[in-house]
PDB file of C-alpha atoms in Angstrom:
ATOM      1  CA  MET A   1     100.403-229.492 -30.658  1.00 45.00           C
ATOM      2  CA  LEU A   2     103.586-228.091 -32.049  1.00 43.00           C
ATOM      3  CA  PRO A   3     102.400-228.225 -35.707  1.00 49.00           C
ATOM      4  CA  SER A   4      99.246-226.372 -34.783  1.00 48.00           C
ATOM      5  CA  PHE A   5     101.292-223.613 -32.952  1.00 47.00           C
ATOM      6  CA  SER A   6     103.535-223.264 -35.950  1.00 51.00           C
ATOM      7  CA  ARG A   7     100.609-222.961 -38.335  1.00 56.00           C
ATOM      8  CA  TYR A   8      99.192-220.144 -36.079  1.00 49.00           C
ATOM      9  CA  LEU A   9     102.388-218.213 -36.125  1.00 49.00           C
ATOM     10  CA  GLY A  10     102.593-218.454 -39.846  1.00 55.00           C
ATOM     11  CA  LEU A  11      99.077-217.064 -40.220  1.00 53.00           C
ATOM     12  CA  LEU A  12      99.886-213.984 -38.004  1.00 49.00           C
ATOM     13  CA  ALA A  13     103.033-213.281 -39.997  1.00 53.00           C
ATOM     14  CA  ALA A  14     100.992-213.354 -43.237  1.00 55.00           C
ATOM     15  CA  VAL A  15      98.312-210.910 -41.935  1.00 49.00           C
ATOM     16  CA  GLY A  16     101.160-208.489 -40.799  1.00 52.00           C
ATOM     17  CA  LEU A  17     102.794-208.521 -44.090  1.00 51.00           C
ATOM     18  CA  ALA A  18      99.417-207.803 -45.793  1.00 53.00           C
ATOM     19  CA  THR A  19      98.710-204.925 -43.460  1.00 51.00           C
ATOM     20  CA  ALA A  20     102.135-203.291 -44.110  1.00 49.00           C
ATOM     21  CA  ALA A  21     101.644-203.539 -47.744  1.00 49.00           C
ATOM     22  CA  GLN A  22      98.365-201.681 -47.650  1.00 53.00           C
ATOM     23  CA  ALA A  23      99.877-198.959 -45.392  1.00 48.00           C
ATOM     24  CA  GLN A  24     102.586-198.305 -48.039  1.00 50.00           C
ATOM     25  CA  ASP A  25      99.903-197.996 -50.830  1.00 50.00           C
ATOM     26  CA  ARG A  26      97.944-195.253 -48.991  1.00 52.00           C
ATOM     27  CA  PRO A  27      98.927-191.491 -49.525  1.00 50.00           C
ATOM     28  CA  VAL A  28     100.460-189.747 -46.603  1.00 44.00           C
ATOM     29  CA  ARG A  29      98.329-186.775 -45.327  1.00 48.00           C
ATOM     30  CA  SER A  30     100.065-184.049 -43.383  1.00 44.00           C
ATOM     31  CA  ALA A  31      98.508-182.586 -40.310  1.00 44.00           C
ATOM     32  CA  ALA A  32      98.646-178.883 -41.836  1.00 46.00           C
ATOM     33  CA  PRO A  33      97.695-178.109 -45.386  1.00 48.00           C
ATOM     34  CA  ALA A  34     100.674-177.565 -47.566  1.00 47.00           C
ATOM     35  CA  SER A  35     101.474-173.923 -48.342  1.00 49.00           C
ATOM     36  CA  ARG A  36     101.207-172.787 -51.906  1.00 54.00           C
ATOM     37  CA  PRO A  37     104.491-171.952 -53.636  1.00 53.00           C
ATOM     38  CA  ALA A  38     105.353-168.219 -53.927  1.00 52.00           C
ATOM     39  CA  PRO A  39     104.659-166.928 -57.279  1.00 50.00           C
ATOM     40  CA  ALA A  40     107.756-166.149 -59.530  1.00 51.00           C
ATOM     41  CA  ALA A  41     109.061-162.729 -59.768  1.00 49.00           C
ATOM     42  CA  SER A  42     107.750-162.371 -63.246  1.00 48.00           C
ATOM     43  CA  GLU A  43     104.245-163.266 -62.058  1.00 53.00           C
ATOM     44  CA  ALA A  44     104.207-160.646 -59.207  1.00 51.00           C
ATOM     45  CA  PRO A  45     101.402-157.968 -59.548  1.00 54.00           C
ATOM     46  CA  ALA A  46     102.692-154.728 -61.033  1.00 55.00           C
ATOM     47  CA  GLN A  47     102.731-151.679 -58.717  1.00 62.00           C
ATOM     48  CA  ALA A  48     101.823-148.081 -59.642  1.00 57.00           C
ATOM     49  CA  PRO A  49     104.786-145.649 -59.589  1.00 60.00           C
ATOM     50  CA  PRO A  50     104.845-143.230 -56.828  1.00 60.00           C
ATOM     51  CA  ARG A  51     103.136-139.876 -57.502  1.00 63.00           C
ATOM     52  CA  VAL A  52     105.566-136.906 -57.549  1.00 56.00           C
ATOM     53  CA  ALA A  53     104.167-133.362 -57.108  1.00 55.00           C
ATOM     54  CA  PRO A  54     105.002-131.143 -60.067  1.00 54.00           C
ATOM     55  CA  VAL A  55     107.755-128.640 -59.420  1.00 49.00           C
ATOM     56  CA  PRO A  56     106.902-125.078 -60.317  1.00 46.00           C
ATOM     57  CA  ASP A  57     109.092-123.242 -62.817  1.00 44.00           C
ATOM     58  CA  ALA A  58     111.591-120.782 -61.377  1.00 41.00           C
ATOM     59  CA  PRO A  59     110.291-117.184 -61.866  1.00 41.00           C
ATOM     60  CA  SER A  60     111.918-115.422 -64.821  1.00 46.00           C
ATOM     61  CA  ASP A  61     113.083-111.810 -64.692  1.00 46.00           C
ATOM     62  CA  GLU A  62     109.831-110.637 -66.233  1.00 46.00           C
ATOM     63  CA  GLN A  63     107.733-112.316 -63.460  1.00 47.00           C
ATOM     64  CA  SER A  64     110.067-111.449 -60.562  1.00 74.00           C
ATOM     65  CA  TYR A  65     108.809-107.892 -59.923  1.00 81.00           C
ATOM     66  CA  SER A  66     105.836-105.698 -60.670  1.00 91.00           C
ATOM     67  CA  LYS A  67     106.925-102.245 -59.363  1.00 93.00           C
ATOM     68  CA  GLU A  68     110.155-100.169 -59.414  1.00 93.00           C
ATOM     69  CA  PHE A  69     111.213 -97.119 -57.487  1.00 96.00           C
ATOM     70  CA  VAL A  70     114.300 -95.065 -58.191  1.00 96.00           C
ATOM     71  CA  TYR A  71     115.838 -91.776 -57.185  1.00 96.00           C
ATOM     72  CA  GLY A  72     118.832 -89.929 -58.665  1.00 96.00           C
ATOM     73  CA  ILE A  73     120.918 -86.839 -59.136  1.00 96.00           C
ATOM     74  CA  ASN A  74     120.851 -84.868 -62.339  1.00 95.00           C
ATOM     75  CA  PHE A  75     123.497 -82.963 -64.430  1.00 95.00           C
ATOM     76  CA  ASN A  76     122.501 -80.948 -67.443  1.00 95.00           C
ATOM     77  CA  THR A  77     123.716 -78.288 -69.864  1.00 94.00           C
ATOM     78  CA  GLN A  78     121.248 -75.769 -68.459  1.00 92.00           C
ATOM     79  CA  GLY A  79     122.200 -76.160 -64.774  1.00 88.00           C
ATOM     80  CA  GLY A  80     125.246 -75.797 -62.674  1.00 77.00           C
ATOM     81  CA  LEU A  81     127.713 -78.284 -61.294  1.00 78.00           C
ATOM     82  CA  LEU A  82     124.735 -80.275 -59.810  1.00 83.00           C
ATOM     83  CA  GLY A  83     121.545 -79.814 -61.869  1.00 90.00           C
ATOM     84  CA  GLY A  84     119.076 -81.272 -59.497  1.00 95.00           C
ATOM     85  CA  ALA A  85     117.338 -84.468 -58.237  1.00 96.00           C
ATOM     86  CA  SER A  86     114.519 -86.667 -59.359  1.00 97.00           C
ATOM     87  CA  ILE A  87     112.341 -89.611 -58.305  1.00 97.00           C
ATOM     88  CA  ARG A  88     110.627 -92.139 -60.572  1.00 97.00           C
ATOM     89  CA  SER A  89     107.944 -94.850 -59.829  1.00 97.00           C
ATOM     90  CA  SER A  90     107.258 -97.473 -62.494  1.00 96.00           C
ATOM     91  CA  ARG A  91     104.765-100.240 -62.946  1.00 96.00           C
ATOM     92  CA  VAL A  92     105.406-103.388 -65.164  1.00 94.00           C
ATOM     93  CA  LEU A  93     102.822-103.808 -67.916  1.00 94.00           C
ATOM     94  CA  ASP A  94     104.348-106.828 -69.667  1.00 91.00           C
ATOM     95  CA  ASP A  95     107.748-108.538 -70.060  1.00 88.00           C
ATOM     96  CA  ARG A  96     109.104-105.556 -72.011  1.00 92.00           C
ATOM     97  CA  LEU A  97     107.094-102.555 -71.222  1.00 95.00           C
ATOM     98  CA  LEU A  98     106.746-100.292 -68.082  1.00 96.00           C
ATOM     99  CA  ARG A  99     104.638 -97.252 -67.294  1.00 97.00           C
ATOM    100  CA  PHE A 100     106.015 -94.507 -64.938  1.00 97.00           C
ATOM    101  CA  TRP A 101     105.495 -91.214 -63.377  1.00 97.00           C
ATOM    102  CA  SER A 102     108.411 -89.009 -62.370  1.00 98.00           C
ATOM    103  CA  LEU A 103     109.188 -85.702 -60.520  1.00 98.00           C
ATOM    104  CA  GLU A 104     112.276 -83.714 -61.164  1.00 97.00           C
ATOM    105  CA  GLY A 105     113.528 -80.486 -59.698  1.00 97.00           C
ATOM    106  CA  VAL A 106     116.507 -78.692 -61.342  1.00 96.00           C
ATOM    107  CA  MET A 107     118.100 -75.252 -61.346  1.00 94.00           C
ATOM    108  CA  LEU A 108     118.308 -73.176 -64.540  1.00 94.00           C
ATOM    109  CA  LYS A 109     121.355 -70.849 -65.128  1.00 92.00           C
ATOM    110  CA  ASN A 110     122.022 -68.266 -67.790  1.00 91.00           C
ATOM    111  CA  ALA A 111     124.988 -69.048 -69.942  1.00 89.00           C
ATOM    112  CA  LYS A 112     126.110 -65.306 -69.575  1.00 90.00           C
ATOM    113  CA  GLU A 113     126.243 -65.349 -65.832  1.00 93.00           C
ATOM    114  CA  GLU A 114     129.544 -63.846 -64.566  1.00 93.00           C
ATOM    115  CA  ARG A 115     130.786 -64.154 -60.913  1.00 95.00           C
ATOM    116  CA  ILE A 116     132.555 -61.109 -59.468  1.00 96.00           C
ATOM    117  CA  ASN A 117     134.575 -60.874 -56.250  1.00 96.00           C
ATOM    118  CA  THR A 118     134.117 -57.958 -53.881  1.00 94.00           C
ATOM    119  CA  GLY A 119     136.555 -55.920 -51.983  1.00 89.00           C
ATOM    120  CA  VAL A 120     135.515 -57.588 -48.599  1.00 91.00           C
ATOM    121  CA  GLY A 121     135.919 -61.163 -49.675  1.00 93.00           C
ATOM    122  CA  GLY A 122     132.313 -61.796 -50.929  1.00 95.00           C
ATOM    123  CA  SER A 123     131.041 -62.412 -54.342  1.00 96.00           C
ATOM    124  CA  TYR A 124     128.016 -61.956 -56.478  1.00 97.00           C
ATOM    125  CA  ILE A 125     126.768 -62.598 -60.003  1.00 96.00           C
ATOM    126  CA  ASP A 126     126.640 -59.556 -62.292  1.00 94.00           C
ATOM    127  CA  ARG A 127     123.195 -58.620 -63.406  1.00 92.00           C
ATOM    128  CA  LYS A 128     121.537 -61.650 -61.835  1.00 95.00           C
ATOM    129  CA  THR A 129     118.174 -60.670 -60.539  1.00 95.00           C
ATOM    130  CA  ASN A 130     116.429 -64.065 -60.077  1.00 96.00           C
ATOM    131  CA  TYR A 131     117.265 -67.637 -59.434  1.00 96.00           C
ATOM    132  CA  GLY A 132     115.568 -70.068 -61.886  1.00 96.00           C
ATOM    133  CA  PHE A 133     114.226 -73.344 -60.693  1.00 96.00           C
ATOM    134  CA  VAL A 134     111.958 -75.897 -62.591  1.00 97.00           C
ATOM    135  CA  LEU A 135     109.746 -78.617 -61.314  1.00 98.00           C
ATOM    136  CA  ARG A 136     108.959 -81.311 -63.890  1.00 98.00           C
ATOM    137  CA  PRO A 137     106.119 -83.725 -63.099  1.00 98.00           C
ATOM    138  CA  SER A 138     105.797 -86.168 -65.983  1.00 98.00           C
ATOM    139  CA  ILE A 139     104.388 -89.408 -67.247  1.00 98.00           C
ATOM    140  CA  GLY A 140     105.982 -91.818 -69.742  1.00 97.00           C
ATOM    141  CA  MET A 141     106.809 -95.274 -70.967  1.00 98.00           C
ATOM    142  CA  GLN A 142     109.914 -97.378 -70.610  1.00 97.00           C
ATOM    143  CA  ARG A 143     110.773-100.164 -72.896  1.00 96.00           C
ATOM    144  CA  ILE A 144     113.468-102.870 -72.351  1.00 94.00           C
ATOM    145  CA  LEU A 145     115.674-102.998 -75.334  1.00 95.00           C
ATOM    146  CA  PHE A 146     118.291-105.462 -74.178  1.00 92.00           C
ATOM    147  CA  ARG A 147     117.786-107.565 -70.969  1.00 85.00           C
ATOM    148  CA  LYS A 148     120.610-108.325 -68.602  1.00 76.00           C
ATOM    149  CA  ALA A 149     121.149-111.664 -66.979  1.00 68.00           C
ATOM    150  CA  ALA A 150     119.410-112.588 -63.800  1.00 60.00           C
ATOM    151  CA  ASP A 151     122.279-111.520 -61.441  1.00 61.00           C
ATOM    152  CA  ALA A 152     124.795-109.715 -63.740  1.00 67.00           C
ATOM    153  CA  GLY A 153     125.227-107.680 -66.916  1.00 78.00           C
ATOM    154  CA  VAL A 154     123.854-104.509 -68.301  1.00 89.00           C
ATOM    155  CA  GLN A 155     120.197-103.827 -69.193  1.00 90.00           C
ATOM    156  CA  VAL A 156     119.414-101.062 -71.747  1.00 95.00           C
ATOM    157  CA  ASN A 157     116.059 -99.251 -71.678  1.00 96.00           C
ATOM    158  CA  GLY A 158     114.489 -96.680 -73.867  1.00 97.00           C
ATOM    159  CA  LEU A 159     112.418 -93.987 -72.110  1.00 97.00           C
ATOM    160  CA  LEU A 160     110.022 -91.305 -73.416  1.00 98.00           C
ATOM    161  CA  SER A 161     108.068 -88.868 -71.225  1.00 98.00           C
ATOM    162  CA  VAL A 162     106.145 -85.574 -71.337  1.00 98.00           C
ATOM    163  CA  GLY A 163     104.587 -83.233 -68.785  1.00 98.00           C
ATOM    164  CA  PRO A 164     104.233 -79.714 -67.569  1.00 98.00           C
ATOM    165  CA  SER A 165     107.202 -77.546 -66.412  1.00 98.00           C
ATOM    166  CA  ILE A 166     106.594 -75.198 -63.427  1.00 98.00           C
ATOM    167  CA  GLY A 167     109.213 -72.451 -63.646  1.00 97.00           C
ATOM    168  CA  LEU A 168     110.024 -70.669 -60.513  1.00 97.00           C
ATOM    169  CA  LEU A 169     111.689 -67.268 -60.403  1.00 97.00           C
ATOM    170  CA  MET A 170     113.030 -66.525 -56.862  1.00 97.00           C
ATOM    171  CA  PRO A 171     114.600 -63.062 -56.332  1.00 97.00           C
ATOM    172  CA  TYR A 172     118.395 -63.037 -56.132  1.00 97.00           C
ATOM    173  CA  TYR A 173     119.541 -60.896 -53.182  1.00 97.00           C
ATOM    174  CA  ILE A 174     122.710 -58.846 -52.558  1.00 97.00           C
ATOM    175  CA  SER A 175     124.173 -57.092 -49.497  1.00 96.00           C
ATOM    176  CA  TYR A 176     124.367 -53.467 -50.415  1.00 96.00           C
ATOM    177  CA  ASP A 177     126.033 -50.608 -48.558  1.00 95.00           C
ATOM    178  CA  ARG A 178     123.712 -47.689 -49.131  1.00 94.00           C
ATOM    179  CA  THR A 179     125.809 -45.189 -47.171  1.00 94.00           C
ATOM    180  CA  PHE A 180     128.957 -46.016 -49.090  1.00 94.00           C
ATOM    181  CA  ALA A 181     127.020 -45.631 -52.438  1.00 93.00           C
ATOM    182  CA  ARG A 182     126.061 -42.103 -51.450  1.00 92.00           C
ATOM    183  CA  THR A 183     129.261 -40.800 -49.683  1.00 92.00           C
ATOM    184  CA  GLN A 184     131.869 -43.213 -51.343  1.00 89.00           C
ATOM    185  CA  VAL A 185     133.417 -43.298 -47.928  1.00 89.00           C
ATOM    186  CA  PRO A 186     133.272 -46.802 -46.454  1.00 85.00           C
ATOM    187  CA  ASN A 187     132.586 -47.511 -42.783  1.00 89.00           C
ATOM    188  CA  LEU A 188     131.156 -50.911 -42.292  1.00 83.00           C
ATOM    189  CA  ALA A 189     130.620 -50.232 -38.562  1.00 86.00           C
ATOM    190  CA  THR A 190     128.183 -47.493 -39.049  1.00 89.00           C
ATOM    191  CA  ASP A 191     127.001 -47.751 -42.656  1.00 92.00           C
ATOM    192  CA  GLU A 192     123.472 -48.769 -43.672  1.00 94.00           C
ATOM    193  CA  ILE A 193     123.717 -52.286 -45.194  1.00 93.00           C
ATOM    194  CA  VAL A 194     120.592 -53.911 -46.601  1.00 94.00           C
ATOM    195  CA  ASN A 195     119.753 -57.240 -48.256  1.00 95.00           C
ATOM    196  CA  GLU A 196     117.571 -56.666 -51.296  1.00 95.00           C
ATOM    197  CA  GLN A 197     116.855 -58.002 -54.806  1.00 96.00           C
ATOM    198  CA  TYR A 198     119.701 -57.157 -57.116  1.00 96.00           C
ATOM    199  CA  ASP A 199     118.695 -54.563 -59.772  1.00 94.00           C
ATOM    200  CA  PRO A 200     121.515 -52.958 -61.789  1.00 91.00           C
ATOM    201  CA  LEU A 201     119.355 -49.928 -62.510  1.00 89.00           C
ATOM    202  CA  LYS A 202     119.017 -49.388 -58.837  1.00 92.00           C
ATOM    203  CA  HIS A 203     122.411 -50.529 -57.540  1.00 94.00           C
ATOM    204  CA  THR A 204     124.552 -48.385 -59.789  1.00 92.00           C
ATOM    205  CA  PHE A 205     127.676 -48.304 -57.615  1.00 94.00           C
ATOM    206  CA  PRO A 206     129.246 -51.873 -57.912  1.00 94.00           C
ATOM    207  CA  ALA A 207     131.842 -51.146 -55.195  1.00 94.00           C
ATOM    208  CA  ALA A 208     129.007 -50.889 -52.678  1.00 95.00           C
ATOM    209  CA  ILE A 209     127.989 -54.493 -53.393  1.00 96.00           C
ATOM    210  CA  LEU A 210     129.493 -56.487 -50.474  1.00 95.00           C
ATOM    211  CA  ASP A 211     128.230 -60.016 -51.139  1.00 96.00           C
ATOM    212  CA  HIS A 212     125.306 -62.125 -52.300  1.00 95.00           C
ATOM    213  CA  GLY A 213     122.438 -62.404 -49.928  1.00 93.00           C
ATOM    214  CA  PRO A 214     121.135 -65.642 -48.275  1.00 90.00           C
ATOM    215  CA  LEU A 215     119.687 -68.162 -50.797  1.00 86.00           C
ATOM    216  CA  PHE A 216     116.135 -68.138 -49.765  1.00 88.00           C
ATOM    217  CA  SER A 217     115.864 -64.571 -48.763  1.00 89.00           C
ATOM    218  CA  GLY A 218     113.221 -63.712 -51.507  1.00 90.00           C
ATOM    219  CA  ILE A 219     111.326 -67.013 -51.367  1.00 94.00           C
ATOM    220  CA  SER A 220     108.089 -65.135 -50.457  1.00 94.00           C
ATOM    221  CA  ASP A 221     108.202 -63.188 -53.665  1.00 95.00           C
ATOM    222  CA  THR A 222     108.731 -66.205 -56.043  1.00 96.00           C
ATOM    223  CA  LYS A 223     106.934 -66.051 -59.311  1.00 97.00           C
ATOM    224  CA  VAL A 224     105.579 -68.904 -61.304  1.00 97.00           C
ATOM    225  CA  VAL A 225     106.029 -69.354 -65.039  1.00 97.00           C
ATOM    226  CA  PRO A 226     104.217 -72.374 -66.612  1.00 98.00           C
ATOM    227  CA  GLY A 227     105.715 -74.360 -69.424  1.00 98.00           C
ATOM    228  CA  PHE A 228     105.923 -77.793 -70.988  1.00 98.00           C
ATOM    229  CA  HIS A 229     108.648 -80.350 -71.644  1.00 98.00           C
ATOM    230  CA  VAL A 230     109.486 -83.554 -73.709  1.00 98.00           C
ATOM    231  CA  ARG A 231     112.174 -85.982 -72.813  1.00 98.00           C
ATOM    232  CA  ALA A 232     113.764 -88.960 -74.556  1.00 98.00           C
ATOM    233  CA  GLY A 233     116.635 -91.068 -73.303  1.00 97.00           C
ATOM    234  CA  LEU A 234     118.431 -94.366 -72.805  1.00 97.00           C
ATOM    235  CA  SER A 235     119.203 -95.926 -69.385  1.00 96.00           C
ATOM    236  CA  PHE A 236     121.939 -98.419 -68.714  1.00 95.00           C
ATOM    237  CA  GLU A 237     121.167-100.550 -65.596  1.00 91.00           C
ATOM    238  CA  TYR A 238     123.768-102.324 -63.653  1.00 85.00           C
ATOM    239  CA  GLY A 239     123.452-104.510 -60.532  1.00 69.00           C
ATOM    240  CA  ARG A 240     124.160-108.019 -59.169  1.00 66.00           C
ATOM    241  CA  TYR A 241     120.761-108.436 -57.456  1.00 67.00           C
ATOM    242  CA  ARG A 242     117.414-108.836 -59.000  1.00 71.00           C
ATOM    243  CA  ASP A 243     115.593-106.508 -56.525  1.00 80.00           C
ATOM    244  CA  ALA A 244     118.313-103.661 -56.605  1.00 85.00           C
ATOM    245  CA  VAL A 245     118.430-101.032 -59.321  1.00 89.00           C
ATOM    246  CA  THR A 246     121.636 -99.039 -60.012  1.00 92.00           C
ATOM    247  CA  GLY A 247     122.344 -97.291 -63.379  1.00 94.00           C
ATOM    248  CA  LEU A 248     122.660 -94.102 -65.367  1.00 96.00           C
ATOM    249  CA  GLU A 249     120.350 -92.352 -67.955  1.00 97.00           C
ATOM    250  CA  VAL A 250     121.467 -90.047 -70.728  1.00 97.00           C
ATOM    251  CA  GLY A 251     119.170 -88.152 -73.015  1.00 97.00           C
ATOM    252  CA  VAL A 252     117.818 -84.923 -74.433  1.00 98.00           C
ATOM    253  CA  LEU A 253     115.154 -82.685 -73.099  1.00 97.00           C
ATOM    254  CA  VAL A 254     113.283 -79.830 -74.825  1.00 97.00           C
ATOM    255  CA  GLU A 255     111.451 -77.371 -72.676  1.00 97.00           C
ATOM    256  CA  ALA A 256     109.484 -74.112 -73.384  1.00 97.00           C
ATOM    257  CA  PHE A 257     107.747 -71.533 -71.156  1.00 98.00           C
ATOM    258  CA  THR A 258     104.931 -69.145 -71.768  1.00 97.00           C
ATOM    259  CA  LYS A 259     107.276 -66.229 -71.299  1.00 95.00           C
ATOM    260  CA  ARG A 260     111.031 -65.500 -70.792  1.00 94.00           C
ATOM    261  CA  MET A 261     112.666 -66.794 -67.616  1.00 95.00           C
ATOM    262  CA  VAL A 262     114.164 -63.537 -66.383  1.00 94.00           C
ATOM    263  CA  ILE A 263     117.365 -64.730 -64.704  1.00 95.00           C
ATOM    264  CA  LEU A 264     119.619 -61.814 -65.670  1.00 95.00           C
ATOM    265  CA  SER A 265     118.341 -58.256 -65.471  1.00 92.00           C
ATOM    266  CA  PRO A 266     117.702 -57.102 -69.152  1.00 84.00           C
ATOM    267  CA  TYR A 267     118.159 -53.372 -68.315  1.00 73.00           C
ATOM    268  CA  SER A 268     115.708 -51.250 -70.215  1.00 62.00           C
ATOM    269  CA  ARG A 269     116.917 -51.549 -73.861  1.00 67.00           C
ATOM    270  CA  PRO A 270     114.795 -53.795 -76.115  1.00 63.00           C
ATOM    271  CA  GLU A 271     117.869 -55.643 -77.457  1.00 66.00           C
ATOM    272  CA  ASP A 272     118.781 -56.727 -73.972  1.00 73.00           C
ATOM    273  CA  GLN A 273     115.720 -58.738 -73.642  1.00 77.00           C
ATOM    274  CA  ALA A 274     117.238 -61.614 -75.633  1.00 84.00           C
ATOM    275  CA  VAL A 275     119.642 -62.254 -72.807  1.00 89.00           C
ATOM    276  CA  ASN A 276     116.761 -64.324 -71.185  1.00 93.00           C
ATOM    277  CA  ARG A 277     115.131 -67.181 -73.037  1.00 92.00           C
ATOM    278  CA  GLN A 278     111.866 -69.081 -72.910  1.00 92.00           C
ATOM    279  CA  PHE A 279     113.083 -72.025 -74.886  1.00 95.00           C
ATOM    280  CA  PHE A 280     115.593 -74.459 -73.275  1.00 95.00           C
ATOM    281  CA  PRO A 281     116.976 -77.513 -75.089  1.00 95.00           C
ATOM    282  CA  SER A 282     119.399 -79.475 -73.012  1.00 95.00           C
ATOM    283  CA  VAL A 283     121.452 -82.697 -72.667  1.00 96.00           C
ATOM    284  CA  TYR A 284     121.358 -84.377 -69.298  1.00 96.00           C
ATOM    285  CA  LEU A 285     122.878 -87.259 -67.390  1.00 96.00           C
ATOM    286  CA  THR A 286     121.130 -88.796 -64.171  1.00 97.00           C
ATOM    287  CA  LEU A 287     122.729 -91.292 -61.887  1.00 96.00           C
ATOM    288  CA  TYR A 288     119.991 -93.270 -60.188  1.00 96.00           C
ATOM    289  CA  PHE A 289     119.648 -95.959 -57.417  1.00 94.00           C
ATOM    290  CA  GLY A 290     116.442 -97.927 -56.241  1.00 94.00           C
ATOM    291  CA  HIS A 291     114.768-101.104 -55.644  1.00 91.00           C
ATOM    292  CA  ARG A 292     112.055-103.411 -57.015  1.00 89.00           C
ATOM    293  CA  SER A 293     109.147-105.324 -55.380  1.00 88.00           C
TER     294      SER A 293
END
């Protein structure tokens, strides 16, 4: 019996060894499928670069404004200490050219005017019979010759304009003591004192002239004398800001009227008519300020 049992044990051991050998020869299957290896960096799909919105160009000086408005005070060789005032409105046509209209009001004075002081502390201008004023509406062109930097420097412009001249002759009044002119005995408390237009042929007693009259006393009797003018000049523009305008303009102006501007009384002699003119060339200087938009 023992040999049979030993034979049986040897058979079981042989079957076990055969089974184990077959199990080693089979491939091992995992419960979950193996994940694919990540692609190499060089094999990664290319990505499109991000889209960037284009940045608009900064506006240049030529594009930064379309209109300009300035106002100024005028000094000229045909006026007094302060010649007058002006305004000008311009529109940009291109990067170098502007078109403008302007209006200027100035006072005309005769070079032979002579101020006389009176005995009572007043004063008047000898032979002056009218104030002379001129209104000058005009149109013209302005060209930029040298452009300044955006926020500093000096810009040089050339200007040319033409237009009508509206001459105004407003009577010049004096205070005249009629009683003193007749009696030559002054008494300001009782004398007849009048304000009227000065006429050397009428007011023949200079001592009876007490003072000049109020400026606008004769405004209702103002006479109009038409004329024409041409102007050429250079302007020098300063300023630290693009929308501000500050500068000065210098130039020459030629003006003519249809008849003489009677500022001083010509008396009655023909040779005295030349004291008043109808042709007025002048040199001027204008200080101006303004803005752009």
